[in-house]
Amino acid sequence: MNLTLKQYIDWINDWTLDAKNVINHYLNKAKEKNSQTFSFVRFHEDYVNSHIDDLISKPLHGAPIGLKDIILTKGYISSCGSKMMKDFVSPYSATCFETLEKNGGLMVGKTNMDEFAMGSSTETSYFGKTINPHGINRVPGGSSGGSTAAVAADLCIAALGTDTGGSVRQPASFCGIVGLKPTYGRVSRYGVQSMASSLDQVWVITKTVEDAGILLKAIAGYDTHDAQSCPEADTWQQPTYKNDVKKPKLALPKEALGEGLDPRIKTRFLEYIKKLKGLWWEIEEIDLPIMGYAVPMYYTLMPAEVSTNLARFDGIRFGLQDDTTKYPDILDYYKHIRSEGFGEETKRRILLGTFVLSSANYEGYYLKAQQAREQLKADFSKIFEQYDAIITPTTPTLPGKIGEKINDPLTMYLEDMYTIPANMAGIPAMSIPWGMIEENGEMLPMGIQLMTDRRQEEKLLELWWILEKLN
């Protein structure tokens, strides 16, 4: 049984399937097969049993959904992949989870992730590494690697993740599934542990483009608890999905074909572009030099926000705790708690962010990066005055082996070179799988990304729905 969300809903509606049987099938399969990928860090069978009767009567009919461990759920552990929060039981639920429940989505468990969403391979989790179901000892991408691997391995029908600089599109590409990032503010961030507040977004991870639209509709909406929530978030409607839409005009940044792109991906990507042009799609190469600065500006601004957001974990108000009487003073206690509670990548970003925000560096680094971000937004706005969407590869490389890049953070950071710009600009973006590439006897997925202007998820979904049929 390998159901899409649309199939599940349709077949429950026409009595072809029994919802309880399907839900229990997925829960049992996930528990049995989880050791192969370590997609889930914990299952919530008690939650399933106590909510199944109520949720199967709602629009999603209790569809089994995986939740990234960074999304808070009242009464259940939400550990963010970190020792610092390994026993944290949330007193309230994230708005996106509450909205999912209202529409009938059923949490089967919490999925693995890079610690505090910091990583591109799901290797920094305190609980262990997730394995890509498409390769032997291959990374699934990150930080939402647990969610994407779970969907790719059919351990759940769909999943929710979060994305700060590509943490769903990149693993979606590596795992051969669909990842959709909406406009910043389309889905509430309330109740999602903050990494970098101006960049974080809740994402949907599905098997098809149509499923992505269904799940996004189930969690989107205006929320007064989130200061950045869009008032128009409630008005969005799913596309009609028609084949006879006007042929779009796409922009292809020349910078997306330059240094760092695997030649095999480049060849397949250009073949795809040629195919689209043969179908009378208008695709023009453009200059977008600011795109080349997206990674350095991101790794200036993001750590600054990380440093601020994680300052609360001091072992007194939040996080790992110990007997304070064992330490000579409060500073020694803080040092112990934060040294023990945080992993290496998290410490690296906290230190970098603290450096950027220091009085000596604030104007030279942080403010300049903010100015560059505004320029990137302006450049994107000009492009969307002439083009319907921007097309790029999703990732510059294929999924590597576990341990291959973990000790080379700069190389790891470049995995997000094509995905970061959409987060910096707050625009919707989506990756869909496009074929496989052979490497050492393994067939590994690659993905292609489209970006549209703000609040144009309908256009994005409609374009990708058409292109998905060409795959």
Tab-separated table of C-alpha atoms in Angstrom:
chain	number	residue	atom	x	y	z
A	1	MET	CA	0.000	0.000	0.000
A	2	ASN	CA	1.614	3.245	-1.161
A	3	LEU	CA	-1.147	5.833	-1.115
A	4	THR	CA	-1.113	9.477	-2.068
A	5	LEU	CA	-3.136	11.844	0.091
A	6	LYS	CA	-5.624	12.393	-2.739
A	7	GLN	CA	-6.110	8.639	-3.209
A	8	TYR	CA	-6.594	8.123	0.508
A	9	ILE	CA	-9.263	10.833	0.755
A	10	ASP	CA	-11.094	9.701	-2.408
A	11	TRP	CA	-11.064	6.022	-1.490
A	12	ILE	CA	-12.310	6.705	2.032
A	13	ASN	CA	-15.089	8.878	0.612
A	14	ASP	CA	-16.307	6.163	-1.761
A	15	TRP	CA	-15.925	3.394	0.888
A	16	THR	CA	-13.186	1.587	-1.044
A	17	LEU	CA	-10.940	1.688	2.041
A	18	ASP	CA	-11.565	1.593	5.762
A	19	ALA	CA	-9.799	4.528	7.419
A	20	LYS	CA	-8.931	2.704	10.634
A	21	ASN	CA	-7.378	-0.192	8.752
A	22	VAL	CA	-5.222	2.152	6.661
A	23	ILE	CA	-4.124	4.214	9.671
A	24	ASN	CA	-3.157	1.118	11.655
A	25	HIS	CA	-1.375	-0.291	8.607
A	26	TYR	CA	0.807	2.814	8.349
A	27	LEU	CA	1.470	2.980	12.091
A	28	ASN	CA	2.508	-0.675	12.237
A	29	LYS	CA	4.586	-0.396	9.067
A	30	ALA	CA	6.373	2.708	10.351
A	31	LYS	CA	7.219	1.022	13.662
A	32	GLU	CA	8.395	-2.146	11.911
A	33	LYS	CA	10.468	-0.470	9.166
A	34	ASN	CA	11.771	2.549	11.057
A	35	SER	CA	15.097	0.880	11.873
A	36	GLN	CA	15.944	0.913	8.150
A	37	THR	CA	15.875	4.715	7.868
A	38	PHE	CA	15.393	6.029	11.426
A	39	SER	CA	12.851	8.517	10.102
A	40	PHE	CA	10.915	8.721	13.388
A	41	VAL	CA	12.355	9.476	16.823
A	42	ARG	CA	9.144	8.433	18.572
A	43	PHE	CA	5.663	7.154	17.783
A	44	HIS	CA	2.436	8.257	19.459
A	45	GLU	CA	0.148	5.245	19.373
A	46	ASP	CA	-1.765	6.570	22.389
A	47	TYR	CA	-2.499	9.771	20.460
A	48	VAL	CA	-3.668	7.776	17.430
A	49	ASN	CA	-5.991	5.599	19.518
A	50	SER	CA	-7.511	8.543	21.384
A	51	HIS	CA	-8.083	10.741	18.296
A	52	ILE	CA	-8.802	8.341	15.458
A	53	ASP	CA	-12.596	8.244	15.827
A	54	ASP	CA	-12.895	12.030	15.876
A	55	LEU	CA	-10.461	12.763	13.026
A	56	ILE	CA	-11.696	10.226	10.446
A	57	SER	CA	-14.951	12.176	10.145
A	58	LYS	CA	-13.114	15.333	9.037
A	59	PRO	CA	-11.880	16.303	5.520
A	60	LEU	CA	-8.501	14.504	5.700
A	61	HIS	CA	-10.130	11.444	7.343
A	62	GLY	CA	-7.318	10.849	9.806
A	63	ALA	CA	-4.621	10.651	7.141
A	64	PRO	CA	-1.390	9.457	8.849
A	65	ILE	CA	0.993	12.421	8.930
A	66	GLY	CA	4.552	12.659	10.252
A	67	LEU	CA	5.458	15.772	12.263
A	68	LYS	CA	8.955	17.205	12.465
A	69	ASP	CA	10.183	17.124	16.055
A	70	ILE	CA	10.409	20.933	16.115
A	71	ILE	CA	6.606	21.383	15.979
A	72	LEU	CA	5.154	21.588	19.493
A	73	THR	CA	2.330	19.227	20.465
A	74	LYS	CA	0.586	19.634	23.811
A	75	GLY	CA	1.319	16.821	26.247
A	76	TYR	CA	3.951	15.193	24.042
A	77	ILE	CA	7.724	15.497	23.813
A	78	SER	CA	9.036	17.943	21.221
A	79	SER	CA	12.807	17.695	21.451
A	80	CYS	CA	14.087	19.496	18.310
A	81	GLY	CA	16.620	16.702	17.810
A	82	SER	CA	18.604	18.030	20.784
A	83	LYS	CA	19.835	16.745	24.130
A	84	MET	CA	18.923	20.212	25.444
A	85	MET	CA	15.212	19.407	24.956
A	86	LYS	CA	15.192	15.612	25.030
A	87	ASP	CA	12.536	15.458	27.782
A	88	PHE	CA	10.598	18.639	26.991
A	89	VAL	CA	6.810	18.114	27.103
A	90	SER	CA	5.079	21.090	25.557
A	91	PRO	CA	2.229	22.798	27.471
A	92	TYR	CA	0.604	23.914	24.219
A	93	SER	CA	0.397	22.973	20.538
A	94	ALA	CA	1.619	24.787	17.459
A	95	THR	CA	-1.099	26.502	15.441
A	96	CYS	CA	-0.210	24.493	12.318
A	97	PHE	CA	-0.750	21.255	14.269
A	98	GLU	CA	-4.067	22.452	15.698
A	99	THR	CA	-5.209	23.462	12.209
A	100	LEU	CA	-4.094	20.107	10.823
A	101	GLU	CA	-6.137	18.347	13.516
A	102	LYS	CA	-9.218	20.457	12.781
A	103	ASN	CA	-9.011	19.280	9.185
A	104	GLY	CA	-8.528	15.637	10.116
A	105	GLY	CA	-4.766	15.068	9.884
A	106	LEU	CA	-3.511	12.445	12.346
A	107	MET	CA	-0.010	12.579	13.885
A	108	VAL	CA	1.553	9.108	13.818
A	109	GLY	CA	4.816	10.274	15.358
A	110	LYS	CA	7.620	12.830	15.498
A	111	THR	CA	10.245	12.702	12.772
A	112	ASN	CA	14.006	13.037	13.141
A	113	MET	CA	15.816	16.259	12.313
A	114	ASP	CA	19.135	18.051	12.545
A	115	GLU	CA	19.503	19.606	15.993
A	116	PHE	CA	17.398	22.768	16.187
A	117	ALA	CA	17.064	22.480	12.380
A	118	MET	CA	20.772	23.246	11.902
A	119	GLY	CA	22.187	21.021	9.204
A	120	SER	CA	21.775	19.781	5.660
A	121	SER	CA	22.023	16.031	6.212
A	122	THR	CA	20.113	15.029	9.401
A	123	GLU	CA	23.400	13.900	10.913
A	124	THR	CA	23.460	16.384	13.802
A	125	SER	CA	20.453	14.903	15.627
A	126	TYR	CA	21.154	13.883	19.231
A	127	PHE	CA	19.080	10.736	18.656
A	128	GLY	CA	20.936	9.391	15.620
A	129	LYS	CA	21.296	9.726	11.858
A	130	THR	CA	18.501	9.272	9.319
A	131	ILE	CA	19.271	7.204	6.197
A	132	ASN	CA	18.002	7.976	2.692
A	133	PRO	CA	15.738	5.129	1.507
A	134	HIS	CA	17.145	5.554	-2.019
A	135	GLY	CA	20.730	4.611	-1.224
A	136	ILE	CA	22.972	2.539	0.986
A	137	ASN	CA	24.278	4.748	3.798
A	138	ARG	CA	23.248	7.928	1.950
A	139	VAL	CA	22.137	11.114	3.692
A	140	PRO	CA	18.494	12.160	3.206
A	141	GLY	CA	19.338	15.868	3.315
A	142	GLY	CA	18.244	18.121	6.117
A	143	SER	CA	17.211	19.479	8.384
A	144	SER	CA	13.823	17.854	7.667
A	145	GLY	CA	15.435	14.586	6.599
A	146	GLY	CA	13.290	12.478	8.926
A	147	SER	CA	10.045	13.815	7.440
A	148	THR	CA	11.195	13.432	3.842
A	149	ALA	CA	12.654	9.947	4.366
A	150	ALA	CA	9.428	8.847	6.076
A	151	VAL	CA	7.309	9.925	3.106
A	152	ALA	CA	9.783	8.514	0.566
A	153	ALA	CA	9.767	5.149	2.383
A	154	ASP	CA	5.944	5.244	2.613
A	155	LEU	CA	5.966	5.171	6.406
A	156	CYS	CA	3.332	7.905	6.352
A	157	ILE	CA	1.213	9.432	3.586
A	158	ALA	CA	2.604	12.952	4.042
A	159	ALA	CA	4.544	15.000	6.569
A	160	LEU	CA	5.179	18.488	7.896
A	161	GLY	CA	8.655	19.962	8.122
A	162	THR	CA	10.228	23.367	8.547
A	163	ASP	CA	12.507	25.266	6.221
A	164	THR	CA	14.882	28.107	7.049
A	165	GLY	CA	17.181	27.986	4.033
A	166	GLY	CA	16.137	24.864	2.134
A	167	SER	CA	15.484	22.307	4.859
A	168	VAL	CA	12.555	20.737	3.009
A	169	ARG	CA	13.302	21.324	-0.675
A	170	GLN	CA	16.853	20.000	-0.392
A	171	PRO	CA	15.892	16.726	1.365
A	172	ALA	CA	12.838	16.426	-0.894
A	173	SER	CA	15.226	16.484	-3.851
A	174	PHE	CA	17.560	13.962	-2.197
A	175	CYS	CA	14.653	11.618	-1.367
A	176	GLY	CA	12.733	11.963	-4.637
A	177	ILE	CA	9.520	13.540	-3.330
A	178	VAL	CA	7.678	16.888	-3.382
A	179	GLY	CA	8.511	19.766	-1.015
A	180	LEU	CA	6.492	23.006	-0.998
A	181	LYS	CA	7.540	26.196	0.803
A	182	PRO	CA	4.693	28.737	0.935
A	183	THR	CA	4.925	32.521	1.148
A	184	TYR	CA	6.375	33.708	4.462
A	185	GLY	CA	3.362	34.233	6.728
A	186	ARG	CA	1.032	31.851	4.859
A	187	VAL	CA	1.360	29.246	7.646
A	188	SER	CA	1.657	30.306	11.279
A	189	ARG	CA	5.022	29.832	12.999
A	190	TYR	CA	3.442	29.995	16.462
A	191	GLY	CA	4.449	26.924	18.450
A	192	VAL	CA	7.352	26.042	16.163
A	193	GLN	CA	10.676	26.268	18.021
A	194	SER	CA	12.441	29.267	16.520
A	195	MET	CA	15.780	28.909	14.789
A	196	ALA	CA	15.869	32.102	12.694
A	197	SER	CA	12.515	33.834	13.026
A	198	SER	CA	12.625	35.948	9.855
A	199	LEU	CA	13.409	32.869	7.750
A	200	ASP	CA	11.633	29.898	9.395
A	201	GLN	CA	8.565	28.471	7.678
A	202	VAL	CA	6.379	25.389	8.014
A	203	TRP	CA	6.419	23.200	4.915
A	204	VAL	CA	4.453	20.327	3.436
A	205	ILE	CA	6.126	17.126	2.229
A	206	THR	CA	4.105	14.897	-0.071
A	207	LYS	CA	4.274	12.355	-2.877
A	208	THR	CA	2.548	14.509	-5.519
A	209	VAL	CA	1.973	18.160	-6.380
A	210	GLU	CA	-1.786	17.836	-5.857
A	211	ASP	CA	-1.186	16.379	-2.391
A	212	ALA	CA	0.964	19.407	-1.552
A	213	GLY	CA	-1.941	21.718	-2.345
A	214	ILE	CA	-4.335	19.659	-0.229
A	215	LEU	CA	-2.039	19.597	2.796
A	216	LEU	CA	-1.094	23.276	2.503
A	217	LYS	CA	-4.782	24.199	2.488
A	218	ALA	CA	-5.203	22.141	5.667
A	219	ILE	CA	-2.586	24.093	7.649
A	220	ALA	CA	-2.608	27.599	6.111
A	221	GLY	CA	-4.425	30.516	7.667
A	222	TYR	CA	-4.155	33.802	9.520
A	223	ASP	CA	-3.092	33.549	13.165
A	224	THR	CA	-3.163	36.422	15.652
A	225	HIS	CA	-0.480	34.640	17.712
A	226	ASP	CA	2.056	35.151	14.898
A	227	ALA	CA	2.977	38.784	14.238
A	228	GLN	CA	4.170	37.882	10.720
A	229	SER	CA	1.036	35.958	9.752
A	230	CYS	CA	-0.585	37.256	6.540
A	231	PRO	CA	-4.202	38.486	6.945
A	232	GLU	CA	-4.901	37.177	3.428
A	233	ALA	CA	-3.678	33.680	4.363
A	234	ASP	CA	-7.294	32.543	4.841
A	235	THR	CA	-8.324	33.511	1.303
A	236	TRP	CA	-6.012	31.188	-0.626
A	237	GLN	CA	-7.716	28.566	-2.769
A	238	GLN	CA	-6.334	25.463	-4.416
A	239	PRO	CA	-5.758	25.596	-8.170
A	240	THR	CA	-8.181	24.050	-10.633
A	241	TYR	CA	-5.352	22.057	-12.269
A	242	LYS	CA	-5.990	22.510	-15.987
A	243	ASN	CA	-3.761	21.436	-18.846
A	244	ASP	CA	-4.765	24.375	-21.037
A	245	VAL	CA	-3.186	27.165	-18.978
A	246	LYS	CA	-1.321	29.893	-20.800
A	247	LYS	CA	2.235	28.845	-21.635
A	248	PRO	CA	4.385	30.397	-18.914
A	249	LYS	CA	7.473	32.512	-19.222
A	250	LEU	CA	10.286	31.248	-17.006
A	251	ALA	CA	13.556	32.891	-15.979
A	252	LEU	CA	16.717	30.796	-15.668
A	253	PRO	CA	19.494	32.596	-13.743
A	254	LYS	CA	22.871	32.026	-15.363
A	255	GLU	CA	24.348	31.895	-11.864
A	256	ALA	CA	22.437	28.648	-11.251
A	257	LEU	CA	24.538	26.897	-13.896
A	258	GLY	CA	27.946	27.955	-12.645
A	259	GLU	CA	30.580	26.695	-10.256
A	260	GLY	CA	29.548	24.049	-7.755
A	261	LEU	CA	26.871	22.350	-9.868
A	262	ASP	CA	27.473	18.638	-10.452
A	263	PRO	CA	28.019	18.189	-14.234
A	264	ARG	CA	25.577	15.259	-14.281
A	265	ILE	CA	22.821	17.359	-12.734
A	266	LYS	CA	23.619	20.224	-15.092
A	267	THR	CA	23.348	17.950	-18.129
A	268	ARG	CA	20.009	16.495	-17.034
A	269	PHE	CA	18.690	19.931	-16.070
A	270	LEU	CA	19.560	21.451	-19.467
A	271	GLU	CA	17.953	18.460	-21.199
A	272	TYR	CA	14.816	19.231	-19.218
A	273	ILE	CA	14.930	22.896	-20.211
A	274	LYS	CA	15.282	21.857	-23.865
A	275	LYS	CA	12.261	19.598	-23.497
A	276	LEU	CA	10.158	22.432	-22.065
A	277	LYS	CA	11.189	24.738	-24.880
A	278	GLY	CA	10.094	22.028	-27.303
A	279	LEU	CA	6.665	22.216	-25.690
A	280	TRP	CA	6.599	25.971	-26.433
A	281	TRP	CA	7.424	27.059	-22.901
A	282	GLU	CA	9.317	30.347	-23.009
A	283	ILE	CA	12.515	30.131	-20.965
A	284	GLU	CA	15.121	32.887	-20.957
A	285	GLU	CA	18.512	32.984	-19.291
A	286	ILE	CA	18.918	36.068	-17.125
A	287	ASP	CA	21.628	37.695	-15.020
A	288	LEU	CA	20.919	37.577	-11.298
A	289	PRO	CA	24.286	38.387	-9.668
A	290	ILE	CA	22.758	38.916	-6.216
A	291	MET	CA	21.961	35.181	-6.172
A	292	GLY	CA	25.677	34.490	-5.752
A	293	TYR	CA	25.661	36.434	-2.490
A	294	ALA	CA	22.629	34.680	-0.996
A	295	VAL	CA	24.655	32.054	0.888
A	296	PRO	CA	27.051	34.500	2.627
A	297	MET	CA	24.241	36.899	3.536
A	298	TYR	CA	22.209	33.950	4.890
A	299	TYR	CA	25.094	32.667	6.999
A	300	THR	CA	25.464	36.145	8.451
A	301	LEU	CA	21.817	36.796	9.311
A	302	MET	CA	20.708	33.284	10.276
A	303	PRO	CA	23.377	32.708	12.996
A	304	ALA	CA	22.594	36.132	14.461
A	305	GLU	CA	18.974	35.089	14.943
A	306	VAL	CA	20.052	31.656	16.190
A	307	SER	CA	22.248	33.253	18.844
A	308	THR	CA	19.328	35.345	20.065
A	309	ASN	CA	16.677	32.615	19.942
A	310	LEU	CA	18.757	29.972	21.719
A	311	ALA	CA	19.898	32.308	24.497
A	312	ARG	CA	16.824	31.223	26.474
A	313	PHE	CA	18.255	27.728	26.969
A	314	ASP	CA	20.241	28.401	30.121
A	315	GLY	CA	19.305	25.405	32.260
A	316	ILE	CA	17.127	27.493	34.544
A	317	ARG	CA	14.203	28.757	32.506
A	318	PHE	CA	14.432	26.262	29.648
A	319	GLY	CA	16.434	23.246	28.582
A	320	LEU	CA	18.652	20.655	30.217
A	321	GLN	CA	18.993	21.123	33.978
A	322	ASP	CA	21.386	20.059	36.752
A	323	ASP	CA	21.964	20.671	40.454
A	324	THR	CA	23.241	24.255	40.649
A	325	THR	CA	24.967	23.615	43.988
A	326	LYS	CA	27.575	21.499	42.198
A	327	TYR	CA	29.000	24.609	40.477
A	328	PRO	CA	30.991	27.469	42.053
A	329	ASP	CA	28.963	30.202	40.335
A	330	ILE	CA	26.190	30.744	37.833
A	331	LEU	CA	28.545	31.263	34.885
A	332	ASP	CA	30.100	27.832	35.407
A	333	TYR	CA	26.598	26.368	35.506
A	334	TYR	CA	25.654	28.088	32.234
A	335	LYS	CA	28.857	26.863	30.580
A	336	HIS	CA	28.181	23.285	31.655
A	337	ILE	CA	24.551	23.231	30.562
A	338	ARG	CA	25.129	24.801	27.163
A	339	SER	CA	28.262	22.741	26.501
A	340	GLU	CA	26.450	19.510	27.359
A	341	GLY	CA	23.089	20.377	25.832
A	342	PHE	CA	24.120	21.699	22.413
A	343	GLY	CA	25.858	19.784	19.631
A	344	GLU	CA	28.839	20.994	17.628
A	345	GLU	CA	26.922	22.571	14.715
A	346	THR	CA	24.578	24.433	17.058
A	347	LYS	CA	27.531	25.777	19.060
A	348	ARG	CA	29.247	26.861	15.841
A	349	ARG	CA	26.236	28.912	14.738
A	350	ILE	CA	25.679	30.442	18.180
A	351	LEU	CA	29.313	31.590	18.270
A	352	LEU	CA	29.151	32.965	14.738
A	353	GLY	CA	25.911	34.804	15.491
A	354	THR	CA	27.297	36.286	18.682
A	355	PHE	CA	30.346	37.485	16.750
A	356	VAL	CA	28.166	39.090	14.051
A	357	LEU	CA	26.008	40.889	16.627
A	358	SER	CA	28.924	42.211	18.683
A	359	SER	CA	29.308	45.997	18.781
A	360	ALA	CA	32.527	45.760	16.767
A	361	ASN	CA	30.942	43.799	13.905
A	362	TYR	CA	27.255	44.739	13.872
A	363	GLU	CA	27.503	47.448	11.213
A	364	GLY	CA	30.176	45.739	9.140
A	365	TYR	CA	28.415	42.384	8.892
A	366	TYR	CA	24.830	42.274	10.130
A	367	LEU	CA	23.597	45.587	8.720
A	368	LYS	CA	25.340	45.035	5.377
A	369	ALA	CA	23.741	41.598	5.099
A	370	GLN	CA	20.317	43.135	5.784
A	371	GLN	CA	20.922	45.705	3.062
A	372	ALA	CA	21.926	42.958	0.639
A	373	ARG	CA	18.750	41.062	1.555
A	374	GLU	CA	16.628	44.067	0.629
A	375	GLN	CA	18.456	44.277	-2.701
A	376	LEU	CA	17.743	40.586	-3.331
A	377	LYS	CA	14.041	41.151	-2.644
A	378	ALA	CA	14.002	44.105	-5.043
A	379	ASP	CA	15.759	42.113	-7.777
A	380	PHE	CA	13.271	39.270	-7.407
A	381	SER	CA	10.342	41.695	-7.635
A	382	LYS	CA	11.694	43.083	-10.930
A	383	ILE	CA	12.063	39.574	-12.354
A	384	PHE	CA	8.467	38.679	-11.482
A	385	GLU	CA	7.234	41.746	-13.353
A	386	GLN	CA	8.409	40.022	-16.541
A	387	TYR	CA	8.361	36.299	-15.733
A	388	ASP	CA	5.884	33.862	-14.195
A	389	ALA	CA	8.512	31.882	-12.308
A	390	ILE	CA	12.229	31.264	-11.804
A	391	ILE	CA	13.555	27.772	-12.498
A	392	THR	CA	16.741	26.219	-11.064
A	393	PRO	CA	18.053	22.846	-9.966
A	394	THR	CA	17.044	22.197	-6.355
A	395	THR	CA	20.482	21.085	-5.200
A	396	PRO	CA	23.971	21.327	-6.732
A	397	THR	CA	24.868	17.740	-5.783
A	398	LEU	CA	23.427	14.261	-5.369
A	399	PRO	CA	22.920	12.838	-1.851
A	400	GLY	CA	26.326	11.944	-0.451
A	401	LYS	CA	27.400	9.236	1.933
A	402	ILE	CA	26.817	9.610	5.667
A	403	GLY	CA	29.915	11.141	7.261
A	404	GLU	CA	31.264	12.415	3.936
A	405	LYS	CA	30.748	16.146	4.576
A	406	ILE	CA	29.844	16.446	8.244
A	407	ASN	CA	33.340	17.707	9.142
A	408	ASP	CA	33.387	20.197	6.270
A	409	PRO	CA	30.688	22.745	7.202
A	410	LEU	CA	31.448	25.155	4.349
A	411	THR	CA	30.848	22.429	1.747
A	412	MET	CA	27.705	21.378	3.603
A	413	TYR	CA	26.376	24.964	3.636
A	414	LEU	CA	26.635	25.145	-0.167
A	415	GLU	CA	24.033	22.364	-0.469
A	416	ASP	CA	21.434	25.143	-0.034
A	417	MET	CA	22.835	27.560	-2.624
A	418	TYR	CA	19.692	27.353	-4.816
A	419	THR	CA	17.120	27.160	-2.030
A	420	ILE	CA	18.291	29.972	0.271
A	421	PRO	CA	17.213	32.879	-2.024
A	422	ALA	CA	13.498	32.018	-1.682
A	423	ASN	CA	13.738	32.144	2.117
A	424	MET	CA	15.633	35.430	2.026
A	425	ALA	CA	12.913	36.937	-0.181
A	426	GLY	CA	9.964	35.251	1.596
A	427	ILE	CA	8.551	33.893	-1.680
A	428	PRO	CA	6.975	30.485	-2.372
A	429	ALA	CA	9.148	27.760	-3.857
A	430	MET	CA	8.697	24.099	-4.656
A	431	SER	CA	10.861	21.131	-5.558
A	432	ILE	CA	9.618	18.098	-7.442
A	433	PRO	CA	11.576	14.973	-8.382
A	434	TRP	CA	12.897	14.798	-11.905
A	435	GLY	CA	14.474	11.486	-12.728
A	436	MET	CA	17.367	9.526	-11.292
A	437	ILE	CA	21.121	9.593	-11.823
A	438	GLU	CA	23.303	6.504	-11.477
A	439	GLU	CA	26.256	6.646	-9.074
A	440	ASN	CA	28.276	3.589	-8.047
A	441	GLY	CA	25.441	1.274	-8.960
A	442	GLU	CA	22.783	3.255	-7.092
A	443	MET	CA	20.008	5.276	-8.702
A	444	LEU	CA	19.824	8.589	-6.846
A	445	PRO	CA	17.061	11.215	-7.180
A	446	MET	CA	17.452	14.774	-8.411
A	447	GLY	CA	14.980	17.619	-8.110
A	448	ILE	CA	14.048	20.799	-9.934
A	449	GLN	CA	12.816	23.980	-8.253
A	450	LEU	CA	10.365	26.695	-9.245
A	451	MET	CA	9.965	30.006	-7.415
A	452	THR	CA	7.079	32.440	-7.903
A	453	ASP	CA	6.205	35.855	-6.528
A	454	ARG	CA	4.690	36.307	-3.070
A	455	ARG	CA	1.228	34.821	-2.502
A	456	GLN	CA	1.292	32.974	-5.843
A	457	GLU	CA	1.177	29.415	-4.532
A	458	GLU	CA	-1.755	28.730	-6.854
A	459	LYS	CA	0.367	29.524	-9.910
A	460	LEU	CA	3.282	27.531	-8.509
A	461	LEU	CA	1.145	24.443	-7.923
A	462	GLU	CA	-0.555	24.700	-11.290
A	463	LEU	CA	2.758	24.936	-13.177
A	464	TRP	CA	4.291	22.026	-11.309
A	465	TRP	CA	1.123	19.928	-11.716
A	466	ILE	CA	1.551	20.217	-15.484
A	467	LEU	CA	5.280	19.511	-15.353
A	468	GLU	CA	4.801	16.547	-13.017
A	469	LYS	CA	2.877	14.808	-15.772
A	470	LEU	CA	5.912	15.080	-18.054
A	471	ASN	CA	8.100	13.163	-15.583
